[in-house]
Amino acid sequence: VGDVVLVKATKFHKTKKTTPLKSKTKLLTGQLEQQPKAHASLVAMNPMTREVHALVGGFGVGAVTFNRATQARRQAGSTFKPLLYTAAFETGEYNTISSCQDAPRVYRDHWTGKSWKPKNYGGNFDGVITLRTALTNSKNICSVELIDKICVDQVINTARRMGIKSHLPRSLPPGLGSGAVTPPDLAL
């Protein structure tokens, strides 16, 4: 008693049986439903016009008041790197064949004053590579080197022009997508 069971209506059946009120009844068959354990969001946009075609922020109507599509803020991760590289290319000092030293090093973050040793996913380093290779292979070391050289403000300004409205911290890690953004920001 008191448990809530989710059921999906699958079919209405007309019956010939009558109720005590002598009216025809309808039987409803259903199937048990289960609320998903994982919650997600979806933003579908036309990339040419930026028109939103779908915006889904969770499961069910009224099930949760938190809209994951508009309220959730997640680290952008490597999806932020094209914005960083765009900012670097716009300076005119870098292009796709500019070189980068993909090797371990320690950075001192000018804004936080802390030392930081970024790593590549998988832990391998490739030595001198082009920025095209660095972006294609999502090399963290080259991304941090770029944001350190061109200035965080340049990257933030480029991100703003590209539609990112979320707060982006003024430090080196946002070059790796550590700034928290909303799904619509990234879809733009």
PDB file of C-alpha atoms in Angstrom:
ATOM      1  CA  VAL A   1       0.000   0.000   0.000  1.00  0.00           C
ATOM      2  CA  GLY A   2       1.318   3.411  -0.943  1.00  0.00           C
ATOM      3  CA  ASP A   3       3.904   2.230  -3.466  1.00  0.00           C
ATOM      4  CA  VAL A   4       3.965   4.021  -6.800  1.00  0.00           C
ATOM      5  CA  VAL A   5       4.294   1.759  -9.822  1.00  0.00           C
ATOM      6  CA  LEU A   6       5.066   3.193 -13.242  1.00  0.00           C
ATOM      7  CA  VAL A   7       2.926   1.639 -15.961  1.00  0.00           C
ATOM      8  CA  LYS A   8       2.816   2.351 -19.687  1.00  0.00           C
ATOM      9  CA  ALA A   9      -0.584   1.918 -21.290  1.00  0.00           C
ATOM     10  CA  THR A  10      -0.232  -0.389 -24.263  1.00  0.00           C
ATOM     11  CA  LYS A  11      -3.781  -1.125 -25.488  1.00  0.00           C
ATOM     12  CA  PHE A  12      -7.437  -0.370 -24.869  1.00  0.00           C
ATOM     13  CA  HIS A  13      -9.868  -3.260 -25.344  1.00  0.00           C
ATOM     14  CA  LYS A  14     -13.610  -2.902 -25.698  1.00  0.00           C
ATOM     15  CA  THR A  15     -15.537  -5.584 -23.872  1.00  0.00           C
ATOM     16  CA  LYS A  16     -19.042  -6.910 -24.181  1.00  0.00           C
ATOM     17  CA  LYS A  17     -19.310  -7.357 -20.453  1.00  0.00           C
ATOM     18  CA  THR A  18     -21.324  -4.797 -18.624  1.00  0.00           C
ATOM     19  CA  THR A  19     -20.822  -3.270 -15.247  1.00  0.00           C
ATOM     20  CA  PRO A  20     -23.521  -3.094 -12.595  1.00  0.00           C
ATOM     21  CA  LEU A  21     -24.491   0.207 -14.233  1.00  0.00           C
ATOM     22  CA  LYS A  22     -25.111  -1.701 -17.472  1.00  0.00           C
ATOM     23  CA  SER A  23     -22.596   0.360 -19.495  1.00  0.00           C
ATOM     24  CA  LYS A  24     -19.874  -1.078 -21.679  1.00  0.00           C
ATOM     25  CA  THR A  25     -16.418  -1.062 -20.117  1.00  0.00           C
ATOM     26  CA  LYS A  26     -12.949  -0.771 -21.558  1.00  0.00           C
ATOM     27  CA  LEU A  27     -10.062  -2.858 -20.386  1.00  0.00           C
ATOM     28  CA  LEU A  28      -6.636  -1.357 -20.348  1.00  0.00           C
ATOM     29  CA  THR A  29      -3.542  -3.489 -20.683  1.00  0.00           C
ATOM     30  CA  GLY A  30      -0.170  -2.126 -19.729  1.00  0.00           C
ATOM     31  CA  GLN A  31       3.428  -2.870 -19.209  1.00  0.00           C
ATOM     32  CA  LEU A  32       5.551  -2.048 -16.192  1.00  0.00           C
ATOM     33  CA  GLU A  33       7.946   0.841 -16.668  1.00  0.00           C
ATOM     34  CA  GLN A  34      11.120   1.635 -14.814  1.00  0.00           C
ATOM     35  CA  GLN A  35      12.582   5.040 -14.183  1.00  0.00           C
ATOM     36  CA  PRO A  36      16.052   5.104 -15.762  1.00  0.00           C
ATOM     37  CA  LYS A  37      19.026   5.187 -13.411  1.00  0.00           C
ATOM     38  CA  ALA A  38      21.032   7.483 -15.693  1.00  0.00           C
ATOM     39  CA  HIS A  39      19.867  11.010 -16.340  1.00  0.00           C
ATOM     40  CA  ALA A  40      20.994  12.926 -19.384  1.00  0.00           C
ATOM     41  CA  SER A  41      20.262  15.888 -21.575  1.00  0.00           C
ATOM     42  CA  LEU A  42      19.981  16.456 -25.288  1.00  0.00           C
ATOM     43  CA  VAL A  43      20.410  19.643 -27.289  1.00  0.00           C
ATOM     44  CA  ALA A  44      19.761  19.349 -31.036  1.00  0.00           C
ATOM     45  CA  MET A  45      20.443  22.458 -33.089  1.00  0.00           C
ATOM     46  CA  ASN A  46      20.765  23.422 -36.722  1.00  0.00           C
ATOM     47  CA  PRO A  47      24.465  24.369 -36.953  1.00  0.00           C
ATOM     48  CA  MET A  48      23.825  26.825 -39.782  1.00  0.00           C
ATOM     49  CA  THR A  49      21.038  28.843 -38.123  1.00  0.00           C
ATOM     50  CA  ARG A  50      21.539  27.895 -34.455  1.00  0.00           C
ATOM     51  CA  GLU A  51      17.828  27.137 -34.324  1.00  0.00           C
ATOM     52  CA  VAL A  52      17.003  24.738 -31.480  1.00  0.00           C
ATOM     53  CA  HIS A  53      15.171  21.634 -32.743  1.00  0.00           C
ATOM     54  CA  ALA A  54      15.056  19.708 -29.458  1.00  0.00           C
ATOM     55  CA  LEU A  55      15.930  20.419 -25.858  1.00  0.00           C
ATOM     56  CA  VAL A  56      15.486  17.541 -23.403  1.00  0.00           C
ATOM     57  CA  GLY A  57      16.524  18.032 -19.815  1.00  0.00           C
ATOM     58  CA  GLY A  58      15.495  14.868 -18.064  1.00  0.00           C
ATOM     59  CA  PHE A  59      13.082  11.976 -17.775  1.00  0.00           C
ATOM     60  CA  GLY A  60       9.339  12.338 -17.391  1.00  0.00           C
ATOM     61  CA  VAL A  61       7.052  15.265 -16.797  1.00  0.00           C
ATOM     62  CA  GLY A  62       7.289  16.665 -13.314  1.00  0.00           C
ATOM     63  CA  ALA A  63       9.574  13.829 -12.184  1.00  0.00           C
ATOM     64  CA  VAL A  64      12.449  16.164 -11.430  1.00  0.00           C
ATOM     65  CA  THR A  65      12.543  19.936 -11.217  1.00  0.00           C
ATOM     66  CA  PHE A  66      16.197  20.090 -12.294  1.00  0.00           C
ATOM     67  CA  ASN A  67      16.516  20.629 -16.058  1.00  0.00           C
ATOM     68  CA  ARG A  68      19.814  19.043 -17.127  1.00  0.00           C
ATOM     69  CA  ALA A  69      19.714  20.722 -20.535  1.00  0.00           C
ATOM     70  CA  THR A  70      19.614  24.284 -19.213  1.00  0.00           C
ATOM     71  CA  GLN A  71      20.774  24.121 -15.592  1.00  0.00           C
ATOM     72  CA  ALA A  72      23.508  21.477 -15.528  1.00  0.00           C
ATOM     73  CA  ARG A  73      27.082  22.665 -15.750  1.00  0.00           C
ATOM     74  CA  ARG A  74      29.705  20.123 -16.732  1.00  0.00           C
ATOM     75  CA  GLN A  75      33.350  20.297 -17.648  1.00  0.00           C
ATOM     76  CA  ALA A  76      33.646  20.608 -21.403  1.00  0.00           C
ATOM     77  CA  GLY A  77      36.767  18.461 -21.550  1.00  0.00           C
ATOM     78  CA  SER A  78      38.418  18.081 -24.938  1.00  0.00           C
ATOM     79  CA  THR A  79      35.359  19.472 -26.734  1.00  0.00           C
ATOM     80  CA  PHE A  80      36.693  22.887 -25.663  1.00  0.00           C
ATOM     81  CA  LYS A  81      40.025  22.438 -27.462  1.00  0.00           C
ATOM     82  CA  PRO A  82      38.798  23.598 -30.916  1.00  0.00           C
ATOM     83  CA  LEU A  83      37.898  26.953 -29.309  1.00  0.00           C
ATOM     84  CA  LEU A  84      41.390  27.190 -27.832  1.00  0.00           C
ATOM     85  CA  TYR A  85      43.035  26.397 -31.164  1.00  0.00           C
ATOM     86  CA  THR A  86      40.760  28.891 -32.938  1.00  0.00           C
ATOM     87  CA  ALA A  87      41.918  31.586 -30.511  1.00  0.00           C
ATOM     88  CA  ALA A  88      45.552  30.643 -31.194  1.00  0.00           C
ATOM     89  CA  PHE A  89      45.105  30.679 -34.981  1.00  0.00           C
ATOM     90  CA  GLU A  90      43.357  34.066 -34.808  1.00  0.00           C
ATOM     91  CA  THR A  91      46.473  35.627 -33.288  1.00  0.00           C
ATOM     92  CA  GLY A  92      48.269  35.000 -36.590  1.00  0.00           C
ATOM     93  CA  GLU A  93      51.239  33.532 -34.710  1.00  0.00           C
ATOM     94  CA  TYR A  94      50.101  29.924 -35.102  1.00  0.00           C
ATOM     95  CA  ASN A  95      48.718  27.709 -37.845  1.00  0.00           C
ATOM     96  CA  THR A  96      48.070  24.003 -38.328  1.00  0.00           C
ATOM     97  CA  ILE A  97      51.719  23.229 -39.113  1.00  0.00           C
ATOM     98  CA  SER A  98      53.182  25.191 -36.184  1.00  0.00           C
ATOM     99  CA  SER A  99      55.138  22.862 -33.922  1.00  0.00           C
ATOM    100  CA  CYS A 100      54.595  21.934 -30.315  1.00  0.00           C
ATOM    101  CA  GLN A 101      56.802  20.007 -27.902  1.00  0.00           C
ATOM    102  CA  ASP A 102      54.636  17.204 -26.523  1.00  0.00           C
ATOM    103  CA  ALA A 103      56.748  16.338 -23.486  1.00  0.00           C
ATOM    104  CA  PRO A 104      56.206  16.351 -19.714  1.00  0.00           C
ATOM    105  CA  ARG A 105      56.660  19.715 -18.014  1.00  0.00           C
ATOM    106  CA  VAL A 106      55.553  21.703 -15.015  1.00  0.00           C
ATOM    107  CA  TYR A 107      53.630  24.977 -15.372  1.00  0.00           C
ATOM    108  CA  ARG A 108      53.202  27.711 -12.827  1.00  0.00           C
ATOM    109  CA  ASP A 109      49.678  29.042 -13.151  1.00  0.00           C
ATOM    110  CA  HIS A 110      49.943  32.865 -13.203  1.00  0.00           C
ATOM    111  CA  TRP A 111      46.442  33.301 -11.771  1.00  0.00           C
ATOM    112  CA  THR A 112      46.448  30.721  -8.970  1.00  0.00           C
ATOM    113  CA  GLY A 113      50.194  30.720  -8.244  1.00  0.00           C
ATOM    114  CA  LYS A 114      50.163  26.916  -8.081  1.00  0.00           C
ATOM    115  CA  SER A 115      52.436  24.506  -9.924  1.00  0.00           C
ATOM    116  CA  TRP A 116      50.707  22.087 -12.230  1.00  0.00           C
ATOM    117  CA  LYS A 117      51.913  19.106 -14.263  1.00  0.00           C
ATOM    118  CA  PRO A 118      49.338  18.268 -16.959  1.00  0.00           C
ATOM    119  CA  LYS A 119      49.319  14.806 -18.511  1.00  0.00           C
ATOM    120  CA  ASN A 120      48.100  13.398 -21.792  1.00  0.00           C
ATOM    121  CA  TYR A 121      45.357  10.808 -21.778  1.00  0.00           C
ATOM    122  CA  GLY A 122      47.124   7.457 -21.787  1.00  0.00           C
ATOM    123  CA  GLY A 123      50.318   9.035 -20.442  1.00  0.00           C
ATOM    124  CA  ASN A 124      52.311   8.910 -23.699  1.00  0.00           C
ATOM    125  CA  PHE A 125      54.247  11.803 -25.240  1.00  0.00           C
ATOM    126  CA  ASP A 126      55.146  12.191 -28.914  1.00  0.00           C
ATOM    127  CA  GLY A 127      57.910  14.818 -28.881  1.00  0.00           C
ATOM    128  CA  VAL A 128      57.757  17.556 -31.519  1.00  0.00           C
ATOM    129  CA  ILE A 129      54.432  17.453 -33.382  1.00  0.00           C
ATOM    130  CA  THR A 130      52.307  19.889 -35.401  1.00  0.00           C
ATOM    131  CA  LEU A 131      49.311  21.645 -33.877  1.00  0.00           C
ATOM    132  CA  ARG A 132      47.134  19.734 -36.342  1.00  0.00           C
ATOM    133  CA  THR A 133      48.406  16.455 -34.873  1.00  0.00           C
ATOM    134  CA  ALA A 134      48.067  17.834 -31.344  1.00  0.00           C
ATOM    135  CA  LEU A 135      44.417  18.769 -31.873  1.00  0.00           C
ATOM    136  CA  THR A 136      43.620  15.575 -33.798  1.00  0.00           C
ATOM    137  CA  ASN A 137      45.083  13.447 -30.988  1.00  0.00           C
ATOM    138  CA  SER A 138      43.792  15.762 -28.225  1.00  0.00           C
ATOM    139  CA  LYS A 139      47.235  16.338 -26.705  1.00  0.00           C
ATOM    140  CA  ASN A 140      46.798  18.102 -23.366  1.00  0.00           C
ATOM    141  CA  ILE A 141      50.396  19.331 -23.124  1.00  0.00           C
ATOM    142  CA  CYS A 142      50.163  21.267 -26.397  1.00  0.00           C
ATOM    143  CA  SER A 143      46.807  22.746 -25.378  1.00  0.00           C
ATOM    144  CA  VAL A 144      48.231  24.023 -22.094  1.00  0.00           C
ATOM    145  CA  GLU A 145      51.268  25.400 -23.926  1.00  0.00           C
ATOM    146  CA  LEU A 146      48.961  27.314 -26.295  1.00  0.00           C
ATOM    147  CA  ILE A 147      46.786  28.815 -23.575  1.00  0.00           C
ATOM    148  CA  ASP A 148      49.903  29.794 -21.633  1.00  0.00           C
ATOM    149  CA  LYS A 149      51.393  31.569 -24.658  1.00  0.00           C
ATOM    150  CA  ILE A 150      48.356  33.327 -26.109  1.00  0.00           C
ATOM    151  CA  CYS A 151      46.723  34.335 -22.769  1.00  0.00           C
ATOM    152  CA  VAL A 152      43.579  33.049 -21.127  1.00  0.00           C
ATOM    153  CA  ASP A 153      41.657  36.247 -21.936  1.00  0.00           C
ATOM    154  CA  GLN A 154      42.101  35.638 -25.679  1.00  0.00           C
ATOM    155  CA  VAL A 155      40.626  32.146 -25.287  1.00  0.00           C
ATOM    156  CA  ILE A 156      37.720  33.410 -23.150  1.00  0.00           C
ATOM    157  CA  ASN A 157      36.951  36.150 -25.701  1.00  0.00           C
ATOM    158  CA  THR A 158      36.903  33.599 -28.523  1.00  0.00           C
ATOM    159  CA  ALA A 159      34.644  31.323 -26.471  1.00  0.00           C
ATOM    160  CA  ARG A 160      32.248  34.243 -25.862  1.00  0.00           C
ATOM    161  CA  ARG A 161      32.112  35.039 -29.581  1.00  0.00           C
ATOM    162  CA  MET A 162      31.357  31.369 -30.271  1.00  0.00           C
ATOM    163  CA  GLY A 163      28.367  31.438 -27.905  1.00  0.00           C
ATOM    164  CA  ILE A 164      29.757  30.230 -24.562  1.00  0.00           C
ATOM    165  CA  LYS A 165      27.944  32.244 -21.880  1.00  0.00           C
ATOM    166  CA  SER A 166      28.986  30.197 -18.844  1.00  0.00           C
ATOM    167  CA  HIS A 167      31.656  31.483 -16.469  1.00  0.00           C
ATOM    168  CA  LEU A 168      35.155  30.401 -17.508  1.00  0.00           C
ATOM    169  CA  PRO A 169      37.929  30.633 -14.908  1.00  0.00           C
ATOM    170  CA  ARG A 170      41.029  32.690 -15.647  1.00  0.00           C
ATOM    171  CA  SER A 171      43.668  29.978 -15.288  1.00  0.00           C
ATOM    172  CA  LEU A 172      45.476  27.373 -17.398  1.00  0.00           C
ATOM    173  CA  PRO A 173      43.210  24.306 -16.878  1.00  0.00           C
ATOM    174  CA  PRO A 174      40.331  25.732 -18.979  1.00  0.00           C
ATOM    175  CA  GLY A 175      42.556  25.016 -21.980  1.00  0.00           C
ATOM    176  CA  LEU A 176      41.738  21.394 -21.243  1.00  0.00           C
ATOM    177  CA  GLY A 177      38.039  22.134 -20.829  1.00  0.00           C
ATOM    178  CA  SER A 178      37.907  22.376 -17.044  1.00  0.00           C
ATOM    179  CA  GLY A 179      35.466  25.300 -17.117  1.00  0.00           C
ATOM    180  CA  ALA A 180      31.881  24.269 -16.365  1.00  0.00           C
ATOM    181  CA  VAL A 181      29.479  24.993 -19.232  1.00  0.00           C
ATOM    182  CA  THR A 182      25.863  24.176 -20.087  1.00  0.00           C
ATOM    183  CA  PRO A 183      24.932  21.777 -22.923  1.00  0.00           C
ATOM    184  CA  PRO A 184      23.407  24.607 -25.037  1.00  0.00           C
ATOM    185  CA  ASP A 185      26.687  26.549 -24.719  1.00  0.00           C
ATOM    186  CA  LEU A 186      28.613  23.649 -26.226  1.00  0.00           C
ATOM    187  CA  ALA A 187      26.005  22.987 -28.899  1.00  0.00           C
ATOM    188  CA  LEU A 188      26.410  26.509 -30.247  1.00  0.00           C
TER     189      LEU A 188
END
